XYZ file of C-alpha atoms in Angstrom:
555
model
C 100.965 -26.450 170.335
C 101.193 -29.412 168.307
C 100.637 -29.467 164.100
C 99.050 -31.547 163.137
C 98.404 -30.988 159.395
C 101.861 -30.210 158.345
C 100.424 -28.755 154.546
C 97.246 -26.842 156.042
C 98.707 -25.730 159.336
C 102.351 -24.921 158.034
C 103.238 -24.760 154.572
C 99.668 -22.760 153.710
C 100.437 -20.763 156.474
C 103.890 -19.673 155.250
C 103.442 -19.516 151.387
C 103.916 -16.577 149.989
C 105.660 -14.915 152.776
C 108.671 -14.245 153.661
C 110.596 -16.638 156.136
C 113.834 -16.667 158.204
C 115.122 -20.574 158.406
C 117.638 -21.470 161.691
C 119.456 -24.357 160.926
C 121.517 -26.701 163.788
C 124.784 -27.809 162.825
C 124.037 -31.129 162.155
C 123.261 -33.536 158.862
C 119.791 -34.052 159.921
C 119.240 -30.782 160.043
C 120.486 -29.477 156.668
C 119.108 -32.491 155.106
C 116.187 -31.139 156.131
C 116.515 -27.433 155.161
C 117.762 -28.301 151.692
C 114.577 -30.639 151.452
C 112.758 -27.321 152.901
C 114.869 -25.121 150.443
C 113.852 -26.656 147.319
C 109.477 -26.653 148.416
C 110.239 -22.897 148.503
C 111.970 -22.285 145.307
C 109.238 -24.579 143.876
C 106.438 -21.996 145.022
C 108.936 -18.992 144.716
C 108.958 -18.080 148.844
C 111.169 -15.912 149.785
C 113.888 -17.186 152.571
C 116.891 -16.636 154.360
C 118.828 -19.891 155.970
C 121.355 -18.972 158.967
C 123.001 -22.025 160.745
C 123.221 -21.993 164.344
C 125.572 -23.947 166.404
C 124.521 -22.758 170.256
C 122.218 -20.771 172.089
C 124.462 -17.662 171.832
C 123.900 -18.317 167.740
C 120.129 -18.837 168.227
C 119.443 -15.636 170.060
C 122.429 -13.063 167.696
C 120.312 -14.877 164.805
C 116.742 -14.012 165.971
C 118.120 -10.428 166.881
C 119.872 -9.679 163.264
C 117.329 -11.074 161.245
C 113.775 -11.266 163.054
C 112.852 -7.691 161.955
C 112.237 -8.643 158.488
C 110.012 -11.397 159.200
C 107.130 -12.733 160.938
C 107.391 -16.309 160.278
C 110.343 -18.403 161.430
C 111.312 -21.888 161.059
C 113.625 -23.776 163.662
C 115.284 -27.003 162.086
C 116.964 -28.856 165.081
C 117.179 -26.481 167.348
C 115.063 -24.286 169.890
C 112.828 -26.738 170.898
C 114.286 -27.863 174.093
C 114.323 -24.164 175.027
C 112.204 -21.811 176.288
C 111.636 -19.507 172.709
C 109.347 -17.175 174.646
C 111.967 -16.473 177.481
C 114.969 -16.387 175.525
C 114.097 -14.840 172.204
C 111.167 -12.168 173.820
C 109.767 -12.154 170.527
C 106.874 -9.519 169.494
C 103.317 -11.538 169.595
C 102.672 -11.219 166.413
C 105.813 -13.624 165.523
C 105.151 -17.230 164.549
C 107.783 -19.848 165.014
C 107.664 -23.049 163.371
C 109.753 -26.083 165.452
C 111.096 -29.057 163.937
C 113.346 -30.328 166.490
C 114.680 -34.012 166.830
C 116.204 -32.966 170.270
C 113.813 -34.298 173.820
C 112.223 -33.639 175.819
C 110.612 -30.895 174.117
C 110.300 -27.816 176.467
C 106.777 -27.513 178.261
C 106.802 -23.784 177.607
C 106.445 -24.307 173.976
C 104.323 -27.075 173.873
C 101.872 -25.579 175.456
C 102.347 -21.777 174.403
C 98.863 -21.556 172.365
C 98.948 -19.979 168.612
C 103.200 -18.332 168.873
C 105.191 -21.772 169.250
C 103.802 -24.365 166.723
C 105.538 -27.967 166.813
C 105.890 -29.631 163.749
C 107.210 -32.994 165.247
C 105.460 -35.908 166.166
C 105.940 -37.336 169.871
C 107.187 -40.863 169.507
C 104.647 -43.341 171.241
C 106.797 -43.524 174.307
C 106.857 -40.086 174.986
C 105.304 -38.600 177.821
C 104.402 -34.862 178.301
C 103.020 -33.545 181.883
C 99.631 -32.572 181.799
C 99.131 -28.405 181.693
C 96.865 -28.336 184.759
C 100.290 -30.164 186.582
C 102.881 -27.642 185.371
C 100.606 -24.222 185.599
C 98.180 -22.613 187.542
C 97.436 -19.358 187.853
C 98.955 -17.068 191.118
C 97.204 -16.420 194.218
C 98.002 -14.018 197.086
C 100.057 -15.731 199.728
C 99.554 -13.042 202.150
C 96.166 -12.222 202.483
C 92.533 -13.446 201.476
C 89.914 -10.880 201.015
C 86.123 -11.913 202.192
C 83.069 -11.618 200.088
C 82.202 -8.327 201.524
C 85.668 -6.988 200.200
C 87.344 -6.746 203.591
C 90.967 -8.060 203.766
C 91.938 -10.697 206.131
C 95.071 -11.417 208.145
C 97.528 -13.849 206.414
C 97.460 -16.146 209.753
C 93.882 -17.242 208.505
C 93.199 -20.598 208.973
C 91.508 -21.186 205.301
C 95.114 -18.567 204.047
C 96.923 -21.186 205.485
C 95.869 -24.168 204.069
C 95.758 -22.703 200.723
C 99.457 -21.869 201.297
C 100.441 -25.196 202.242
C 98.067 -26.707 199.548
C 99.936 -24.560 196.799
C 103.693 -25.811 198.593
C 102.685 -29.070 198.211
C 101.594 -28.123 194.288
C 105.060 -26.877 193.688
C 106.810 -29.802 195.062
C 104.979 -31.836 193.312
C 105.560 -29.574 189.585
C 109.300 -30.041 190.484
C 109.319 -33.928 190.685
C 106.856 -34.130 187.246
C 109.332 -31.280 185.747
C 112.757 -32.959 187.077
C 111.576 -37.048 185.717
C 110.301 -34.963 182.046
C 113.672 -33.550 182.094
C 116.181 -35.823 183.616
C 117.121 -37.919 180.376
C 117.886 -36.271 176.925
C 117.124 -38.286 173.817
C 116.337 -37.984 170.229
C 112.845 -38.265 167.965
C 112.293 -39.322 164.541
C 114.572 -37.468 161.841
C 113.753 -33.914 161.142
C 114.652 -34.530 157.272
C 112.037 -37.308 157.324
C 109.871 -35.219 158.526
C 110.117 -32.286 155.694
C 109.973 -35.679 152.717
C 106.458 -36.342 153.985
C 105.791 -33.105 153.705
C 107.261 -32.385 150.055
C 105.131 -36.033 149.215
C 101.975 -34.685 150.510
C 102.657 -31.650 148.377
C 103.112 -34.082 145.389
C 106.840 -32.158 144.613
C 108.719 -35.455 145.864
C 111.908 -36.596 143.798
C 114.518 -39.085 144.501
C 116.742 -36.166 145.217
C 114.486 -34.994 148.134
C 114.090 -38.812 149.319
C 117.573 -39.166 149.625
C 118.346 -36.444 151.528
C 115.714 -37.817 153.735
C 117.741 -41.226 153.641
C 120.814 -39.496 154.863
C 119.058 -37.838 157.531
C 117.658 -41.076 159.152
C 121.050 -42.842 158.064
C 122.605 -40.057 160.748
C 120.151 -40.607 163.021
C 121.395 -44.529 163.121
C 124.761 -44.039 163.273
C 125.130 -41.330 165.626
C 123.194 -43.341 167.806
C 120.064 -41.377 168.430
C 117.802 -43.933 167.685
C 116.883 -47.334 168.390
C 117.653 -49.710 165.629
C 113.837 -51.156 165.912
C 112.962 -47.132 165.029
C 115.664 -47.151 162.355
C 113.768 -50.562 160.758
C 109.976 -49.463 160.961
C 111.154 -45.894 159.489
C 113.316 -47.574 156.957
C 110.427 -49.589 156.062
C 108.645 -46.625 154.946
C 111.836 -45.302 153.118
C 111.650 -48.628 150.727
C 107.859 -47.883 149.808
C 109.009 -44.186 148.263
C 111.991 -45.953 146.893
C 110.049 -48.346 144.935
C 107.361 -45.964 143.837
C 109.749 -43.588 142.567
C 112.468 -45.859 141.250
C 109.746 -48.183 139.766
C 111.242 -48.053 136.102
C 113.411 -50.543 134.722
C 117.370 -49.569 133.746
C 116.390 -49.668 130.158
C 113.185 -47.343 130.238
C 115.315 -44.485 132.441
C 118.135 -42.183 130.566
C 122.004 -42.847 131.593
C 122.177 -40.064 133.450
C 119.112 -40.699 135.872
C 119.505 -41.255 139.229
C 118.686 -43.799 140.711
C 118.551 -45.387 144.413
C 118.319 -48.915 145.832
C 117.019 -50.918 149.024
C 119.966 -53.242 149.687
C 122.284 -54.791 152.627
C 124.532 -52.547 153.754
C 128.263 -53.770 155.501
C 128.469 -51.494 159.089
C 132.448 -50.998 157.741
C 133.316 -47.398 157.325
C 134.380 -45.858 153.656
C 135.024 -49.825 152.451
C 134.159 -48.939 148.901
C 136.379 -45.839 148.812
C 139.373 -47.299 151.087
C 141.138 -51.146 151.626
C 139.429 -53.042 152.940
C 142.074 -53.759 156.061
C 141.918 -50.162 156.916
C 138.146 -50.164 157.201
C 138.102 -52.739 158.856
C 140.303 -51.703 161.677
C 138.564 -47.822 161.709
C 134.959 -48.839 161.969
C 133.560 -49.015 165.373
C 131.929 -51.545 165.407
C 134.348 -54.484 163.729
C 137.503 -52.987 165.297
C 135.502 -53.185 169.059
C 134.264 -56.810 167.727
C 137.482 -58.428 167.149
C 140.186 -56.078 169.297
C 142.069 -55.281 166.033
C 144.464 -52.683 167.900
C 145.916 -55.840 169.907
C 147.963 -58.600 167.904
C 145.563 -61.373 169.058
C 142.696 -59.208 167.173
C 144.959 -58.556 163.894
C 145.619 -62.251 164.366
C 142.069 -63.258 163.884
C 141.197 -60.456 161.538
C 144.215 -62.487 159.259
C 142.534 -65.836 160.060
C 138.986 -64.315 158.754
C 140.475 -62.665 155.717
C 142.137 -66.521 154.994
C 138.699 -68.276 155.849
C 137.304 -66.255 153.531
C 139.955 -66.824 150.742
C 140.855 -62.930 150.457
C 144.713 -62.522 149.903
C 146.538 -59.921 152.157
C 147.923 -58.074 149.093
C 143.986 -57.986 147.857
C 142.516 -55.800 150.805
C 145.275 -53.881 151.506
C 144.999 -52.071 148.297
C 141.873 -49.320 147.702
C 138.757 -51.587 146.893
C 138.262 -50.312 143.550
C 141.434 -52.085 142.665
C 140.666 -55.465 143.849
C 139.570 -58.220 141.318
C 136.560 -57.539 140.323
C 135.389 -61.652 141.511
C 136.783 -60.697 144.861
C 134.627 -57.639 145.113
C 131.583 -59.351 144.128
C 131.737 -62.348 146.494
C 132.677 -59.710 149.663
C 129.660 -59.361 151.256
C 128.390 -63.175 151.171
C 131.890 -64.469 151.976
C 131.770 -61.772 155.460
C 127.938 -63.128 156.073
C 128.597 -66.343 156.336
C 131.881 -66.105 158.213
C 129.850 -63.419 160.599
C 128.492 -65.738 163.067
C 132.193 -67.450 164.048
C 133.551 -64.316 164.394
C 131.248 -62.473 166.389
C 129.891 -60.483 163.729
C 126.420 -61.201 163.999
C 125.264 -57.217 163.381
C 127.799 -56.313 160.191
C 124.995 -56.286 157.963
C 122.017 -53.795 158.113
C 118.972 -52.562 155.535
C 120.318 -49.501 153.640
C 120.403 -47.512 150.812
C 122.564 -46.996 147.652
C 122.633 -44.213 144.913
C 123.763 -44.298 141.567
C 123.896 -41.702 138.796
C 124.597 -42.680 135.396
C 128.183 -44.579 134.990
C 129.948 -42.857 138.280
C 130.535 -44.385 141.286
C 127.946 -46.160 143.611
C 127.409 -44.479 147.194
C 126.087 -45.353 149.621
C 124.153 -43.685 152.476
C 126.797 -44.345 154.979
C 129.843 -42.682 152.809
C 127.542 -39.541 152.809
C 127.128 -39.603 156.172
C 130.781 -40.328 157.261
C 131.852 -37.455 154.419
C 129.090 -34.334 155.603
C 130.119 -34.755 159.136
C 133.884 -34.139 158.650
C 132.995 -31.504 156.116
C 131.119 -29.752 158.653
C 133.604 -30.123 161.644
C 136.838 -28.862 159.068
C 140.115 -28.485 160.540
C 140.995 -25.795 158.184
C 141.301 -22.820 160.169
C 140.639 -20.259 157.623
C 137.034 -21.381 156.898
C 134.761 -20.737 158.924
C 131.436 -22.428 160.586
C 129.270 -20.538 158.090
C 131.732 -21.804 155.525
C 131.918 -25.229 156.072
C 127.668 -25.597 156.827
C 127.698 -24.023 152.918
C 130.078 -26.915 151.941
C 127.987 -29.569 153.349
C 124.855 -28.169 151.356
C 127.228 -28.580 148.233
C 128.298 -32.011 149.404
C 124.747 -33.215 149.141
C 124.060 -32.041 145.502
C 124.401 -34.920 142.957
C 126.391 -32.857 140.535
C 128.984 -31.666 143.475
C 130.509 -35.366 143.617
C 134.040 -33.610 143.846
C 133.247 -31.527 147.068
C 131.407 -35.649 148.531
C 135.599 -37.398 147.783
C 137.113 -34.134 149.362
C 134.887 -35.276 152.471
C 135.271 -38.807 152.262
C 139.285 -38.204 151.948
C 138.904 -35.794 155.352
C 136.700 -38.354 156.880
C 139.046 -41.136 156.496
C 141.657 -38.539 158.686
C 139.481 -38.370 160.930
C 138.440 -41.788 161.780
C 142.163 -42.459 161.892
C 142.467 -39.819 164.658
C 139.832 -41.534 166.932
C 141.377 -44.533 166.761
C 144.804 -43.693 166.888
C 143.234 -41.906 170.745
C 141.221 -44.842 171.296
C 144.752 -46.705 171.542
C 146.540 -44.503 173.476
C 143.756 -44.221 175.968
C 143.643 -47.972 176.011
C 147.683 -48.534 176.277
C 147.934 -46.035 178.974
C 145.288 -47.352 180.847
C 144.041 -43.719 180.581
C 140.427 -44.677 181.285
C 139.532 -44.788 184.817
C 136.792 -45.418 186.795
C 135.680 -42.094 189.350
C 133.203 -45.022 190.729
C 129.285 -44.019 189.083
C 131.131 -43.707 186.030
C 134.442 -43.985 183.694
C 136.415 -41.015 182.110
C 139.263 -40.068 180.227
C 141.036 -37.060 179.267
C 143.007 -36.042 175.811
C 146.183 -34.327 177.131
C 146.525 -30.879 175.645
C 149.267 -30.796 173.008
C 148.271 -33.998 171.542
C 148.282 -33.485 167.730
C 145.017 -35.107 167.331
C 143.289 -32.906 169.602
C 142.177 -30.171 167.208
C 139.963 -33.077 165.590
C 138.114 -33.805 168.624
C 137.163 -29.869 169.675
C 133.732 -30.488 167.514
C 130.879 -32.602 169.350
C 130.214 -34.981 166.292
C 133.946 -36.426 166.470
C 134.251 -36.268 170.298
C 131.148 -38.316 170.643
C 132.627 -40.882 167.748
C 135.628 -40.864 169.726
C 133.889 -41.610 172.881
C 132.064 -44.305 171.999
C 135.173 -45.725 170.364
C 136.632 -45.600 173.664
C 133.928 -47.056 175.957
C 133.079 -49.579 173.651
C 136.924 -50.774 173.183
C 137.588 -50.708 176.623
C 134.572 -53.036 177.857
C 135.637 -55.261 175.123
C 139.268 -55.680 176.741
C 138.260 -55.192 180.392
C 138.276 -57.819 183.330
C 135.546 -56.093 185.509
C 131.798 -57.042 184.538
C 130.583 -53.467 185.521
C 132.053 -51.744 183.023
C 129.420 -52.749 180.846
C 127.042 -51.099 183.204
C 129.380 -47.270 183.521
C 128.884 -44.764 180.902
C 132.127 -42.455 180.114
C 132.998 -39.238 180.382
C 135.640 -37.670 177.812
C 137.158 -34.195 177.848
C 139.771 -32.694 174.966
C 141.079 -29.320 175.129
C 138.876 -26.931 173.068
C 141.327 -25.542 170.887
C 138.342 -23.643 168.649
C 137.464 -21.953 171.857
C 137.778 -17.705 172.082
C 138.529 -18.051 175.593
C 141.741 -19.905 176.980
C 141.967 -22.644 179.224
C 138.525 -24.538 178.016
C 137.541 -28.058 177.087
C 135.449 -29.510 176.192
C 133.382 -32.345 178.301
C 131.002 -35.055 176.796
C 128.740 -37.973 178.490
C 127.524 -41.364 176.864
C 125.791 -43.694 178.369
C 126.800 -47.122 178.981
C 126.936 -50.097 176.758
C 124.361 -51.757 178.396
C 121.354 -49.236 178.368
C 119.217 -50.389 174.897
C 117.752 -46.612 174.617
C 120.022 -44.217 173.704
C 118.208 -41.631 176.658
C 121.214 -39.864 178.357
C 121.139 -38.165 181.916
C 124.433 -36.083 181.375
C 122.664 -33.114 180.437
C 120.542 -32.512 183.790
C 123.986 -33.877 185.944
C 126.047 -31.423 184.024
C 123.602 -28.693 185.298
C 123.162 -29.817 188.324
C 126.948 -29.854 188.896
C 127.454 -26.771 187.339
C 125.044 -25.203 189.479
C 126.731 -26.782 192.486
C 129.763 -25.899 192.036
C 129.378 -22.708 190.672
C 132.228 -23.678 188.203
C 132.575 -21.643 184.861
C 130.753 -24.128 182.604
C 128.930 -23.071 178.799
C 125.947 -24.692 178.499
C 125.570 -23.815 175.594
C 125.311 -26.984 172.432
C 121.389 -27.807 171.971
C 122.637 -31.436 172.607
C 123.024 -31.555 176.089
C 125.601 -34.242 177.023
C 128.148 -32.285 175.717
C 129.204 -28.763 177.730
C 132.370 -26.208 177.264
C 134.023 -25.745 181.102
C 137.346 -23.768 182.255
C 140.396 -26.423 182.966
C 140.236 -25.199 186.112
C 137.572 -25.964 187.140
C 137.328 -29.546 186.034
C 138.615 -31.425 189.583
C 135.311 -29.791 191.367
C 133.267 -30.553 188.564
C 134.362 -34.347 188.390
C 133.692 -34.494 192.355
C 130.428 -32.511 192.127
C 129.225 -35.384 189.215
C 130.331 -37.951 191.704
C 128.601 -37.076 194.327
C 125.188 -36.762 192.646
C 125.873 -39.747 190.592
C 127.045 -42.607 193.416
């Protein structure tokens, strides 16, 4: 069932119990929990947060913890999943889903008091009626009359009530298989628990920008539709202005404070050269072709237009003159149109605390999500979700550069693959679709065994490779990327992730019901484990039968 009074139907419901919070490894999601974290130390509840990465995590967390609790909050994850069927939970257990994963499992929707949804469906979305999806059982066999007298299954009035429920069941499948065929994303979970702490009046510009980051992830991982990103950002600017209403004079130094501005689509440019930024953000490097010399060519002719000596942006930005800085982000807007750079600017957000450095939503982003997916082997998941809830605290600004610093590695990973794949013509087309492979041993590879970075470093690729390709379809094939999965337990796995192609406007992905399906098929050794469902673990050696298996359904 659906909430829809998030403070009488949720937070009244839980106050002044005790709850058990399962977090999904993503910055949405412990945006939101931390938002969630600080209503409860507000109103002293008592909580436990556990961060969950797969299924596996989901169910060892419910069975470790649920004893303890009858109340449990799912940030991110569960809701695509049957809770019921997986979890068998006692009756008297309440879960509370805040998922930005679709399409939302029908189980749960319609599961009556035990599965409560805290999201809101997005206008768009769809959900099969319940009288189309259930209906209760009736004997196939045999029909008893009224006088209580049983009568042979070859019945006339048996029979058409068998082929009556056939034809039901048929029908469930094709409403069930067209609800489920394309995974997506909602509105940001984070979002989501700001309303909530504002309709509790215990909002603070620390809670709204969490909420900031959330949606900020939500944009440039993709998920969402930059019309969605506008309208919500929209909403964003009202709570910034109500909260950040006083003048620089009337707040103390050490306030913070956070802004509505433009926003350059360059990755880390305030906290790296401006040259290297340039070339490592997807969406300028795919733009001009800067790892060919005709693109470094014309990124030299733009930096000249715009009257920026070499020596200037090749140093860190904070070093360049201070005029230079200033005039940046005019001199690359009006330059934008000649160069193809019509979408460099975007609505965003800034914070500020006293004299330190300015941040901006982006460098938050691009520092939690290398925090979270650490190389260093010693810490582990548990380790580095705790590091990303320190990231996010104003007063851990050391723990933020320590990201931003890792961050920068890895975007120089992805591109550094994006090239090879690209000068070894190492992305091929299987026909429905284009795919590529990172050869185990490559030194890079341990960065791209987390889904965050893979999917960077696919889109990377597909994007890059339609912008230097001959053939008009490839604008019209998604890709298909595999790495070795070097985090694995088992040997012999990788890793396999889908993206749709760079024509599609929605962001709606069918790679999680083809995986399945092929899976299923082919009865290969695949994990499906990750709550977002384009990406899968499978055994090496089973790959070839996969990749014919997805070819065959997909042609």
């Amino acid at each position: 069932m659906f909430v829809s009074d998030l403070r009488k139907d949720f937070y009244d419901v839980i106050r002044g119990k005790r709850i058990l919070v399962l977090v999904h490894f993503d910055i949405d999601g412990i945006c939101a929990s931390k938002i969630l974290q600080s209503l409860f130390r507000t109103d002293h509840i008592l909580y436990t947060v556990v961060p969950v990465q797969t299924r596996t995590d989901l169910i060892n967390s419910f069975q470790q913890h649920a004893e303890q609790v009858k109340h449990l909050v799912l940030i991110n994850c569960g809701g695509c999943v049957d809770l019921v069927d997986l979890l068998q939970p006692p009756d008297d257990l309440i879960f509370f889903v805040a998922d930005n994963h679709r399409p939302l499992d029908i189980c749960n929707i319609y599961s009556g008091e035990q599965i409560r949804i805290l999201t809101k469906l997005d206008d768009d979305e769809e959900v099969p009626a319940f009288d189309d999806v259930f209906r209760e059982d009736e004997s196939e066999d045999e029909e008893s009359d009224e006088e209580g007298q049983k009568r042979p299954r070859f019945d006339e009035e048996v029979l058409e009530k068998r082929r009556a429920r056939r034809q039901w069941e048929q029908q469930r499948q094709k409403i069930l298989f067209d609800y489920t065929q394309f995974s997506h994303y909602g509105s940001s979970t984070a979002t989501l628990m700001f309303d909530l702490a504002w309709k509790l009046s215990k909002d603070s510009n620390e809670l709204l920008w969490w909420a900031i980051i959330g949606e900020t992830e939500q944009l440039m991982s993709e998920r969402i539709e930059q019309d969605k990103y506008l309208l919500v950002t929209a909403s964003l600017q009202n709570h910034v202005s109500r909260l950040n209403h006083k003048t620089q004079d009337e707040q103390p130094l050490d306030c913070l404070r956070i802004s509505f501005e433009k926003e350059l689509r360059l990755a880390l440019y305030r906290h790296w050269s401006f040259v290297e930024s340039m070339r490592h953000s997807l969406y300028s490097a795919t733009t001009l072709k800067l790892w060919t010399l005709k693109g470094e060519k014309r990124l030299h002719e733009l930096l000249a237009e715009m009257g920026l000596p070499l020596s200037q942006c090749r140093q860190k930005y904070c070093g360049m003159d201070v005029s230079l800085r200033n005039e940046l982000q005019p001199l690359l807007e009006s330059k934008a149109e000649k160069y193809g750079l019509d979408n460099l600017l975007f609505a965003s957000f800034y914070i500020t605390h006293g004299f330190r450095s300015r941040f901006s939503a982006m460098d938050y982003v691009y520092a939690t999500s290398a925090l979270l997916e650490t190389n260093d082997k010693e810490k582990t998941a548990a380790d580095a979700f705790l590091e990303v809830t320190d990231s996010l605290s104003i007063s851990k600004l050391t723990v933020l550069e320590k990201g931003i610093e890792s961050s920068k590695q890895q975007l120089e990973a992805v591109y550094r693959q994006m090239q090879t794949f690209l000068d070894m013509n190492q992305v091929i087309s299987a026909g429905p679709f284009l795919y590529a492979t990172v050869i185990e041993g490559t030194p890079d590879a341990r960065f791209f065994a987390a889904p965050h970075c893979l999917s960077l470093l696919a889109r990377f690729t597909l994007r890059a490779h339609v912008a230097v390709s001959r053939s008009k379809k490839s604008r019209s094939l998604p890709l298909i990327i595999t790495t070795p999965d070097v985090r694995a337990s088992e040997p012999n796995i990788c890793l396999v992730c889908g993206i749709p192609p760079v024509s599609e406007e929605s962001h709606r992905n069918f790679f999680g019901k083809a995986f399945e399906q092929a899976a299923d098929k082919t009865g290969s050794k695949a994990h499906l484990e990750f709550f977002d469902t384009n990406i899968i673990q499978l055994s090496v050696d089973d790959r070839s039968k996969f990749f014919d298996a997805l070819i065959s359904l997909l042609s």
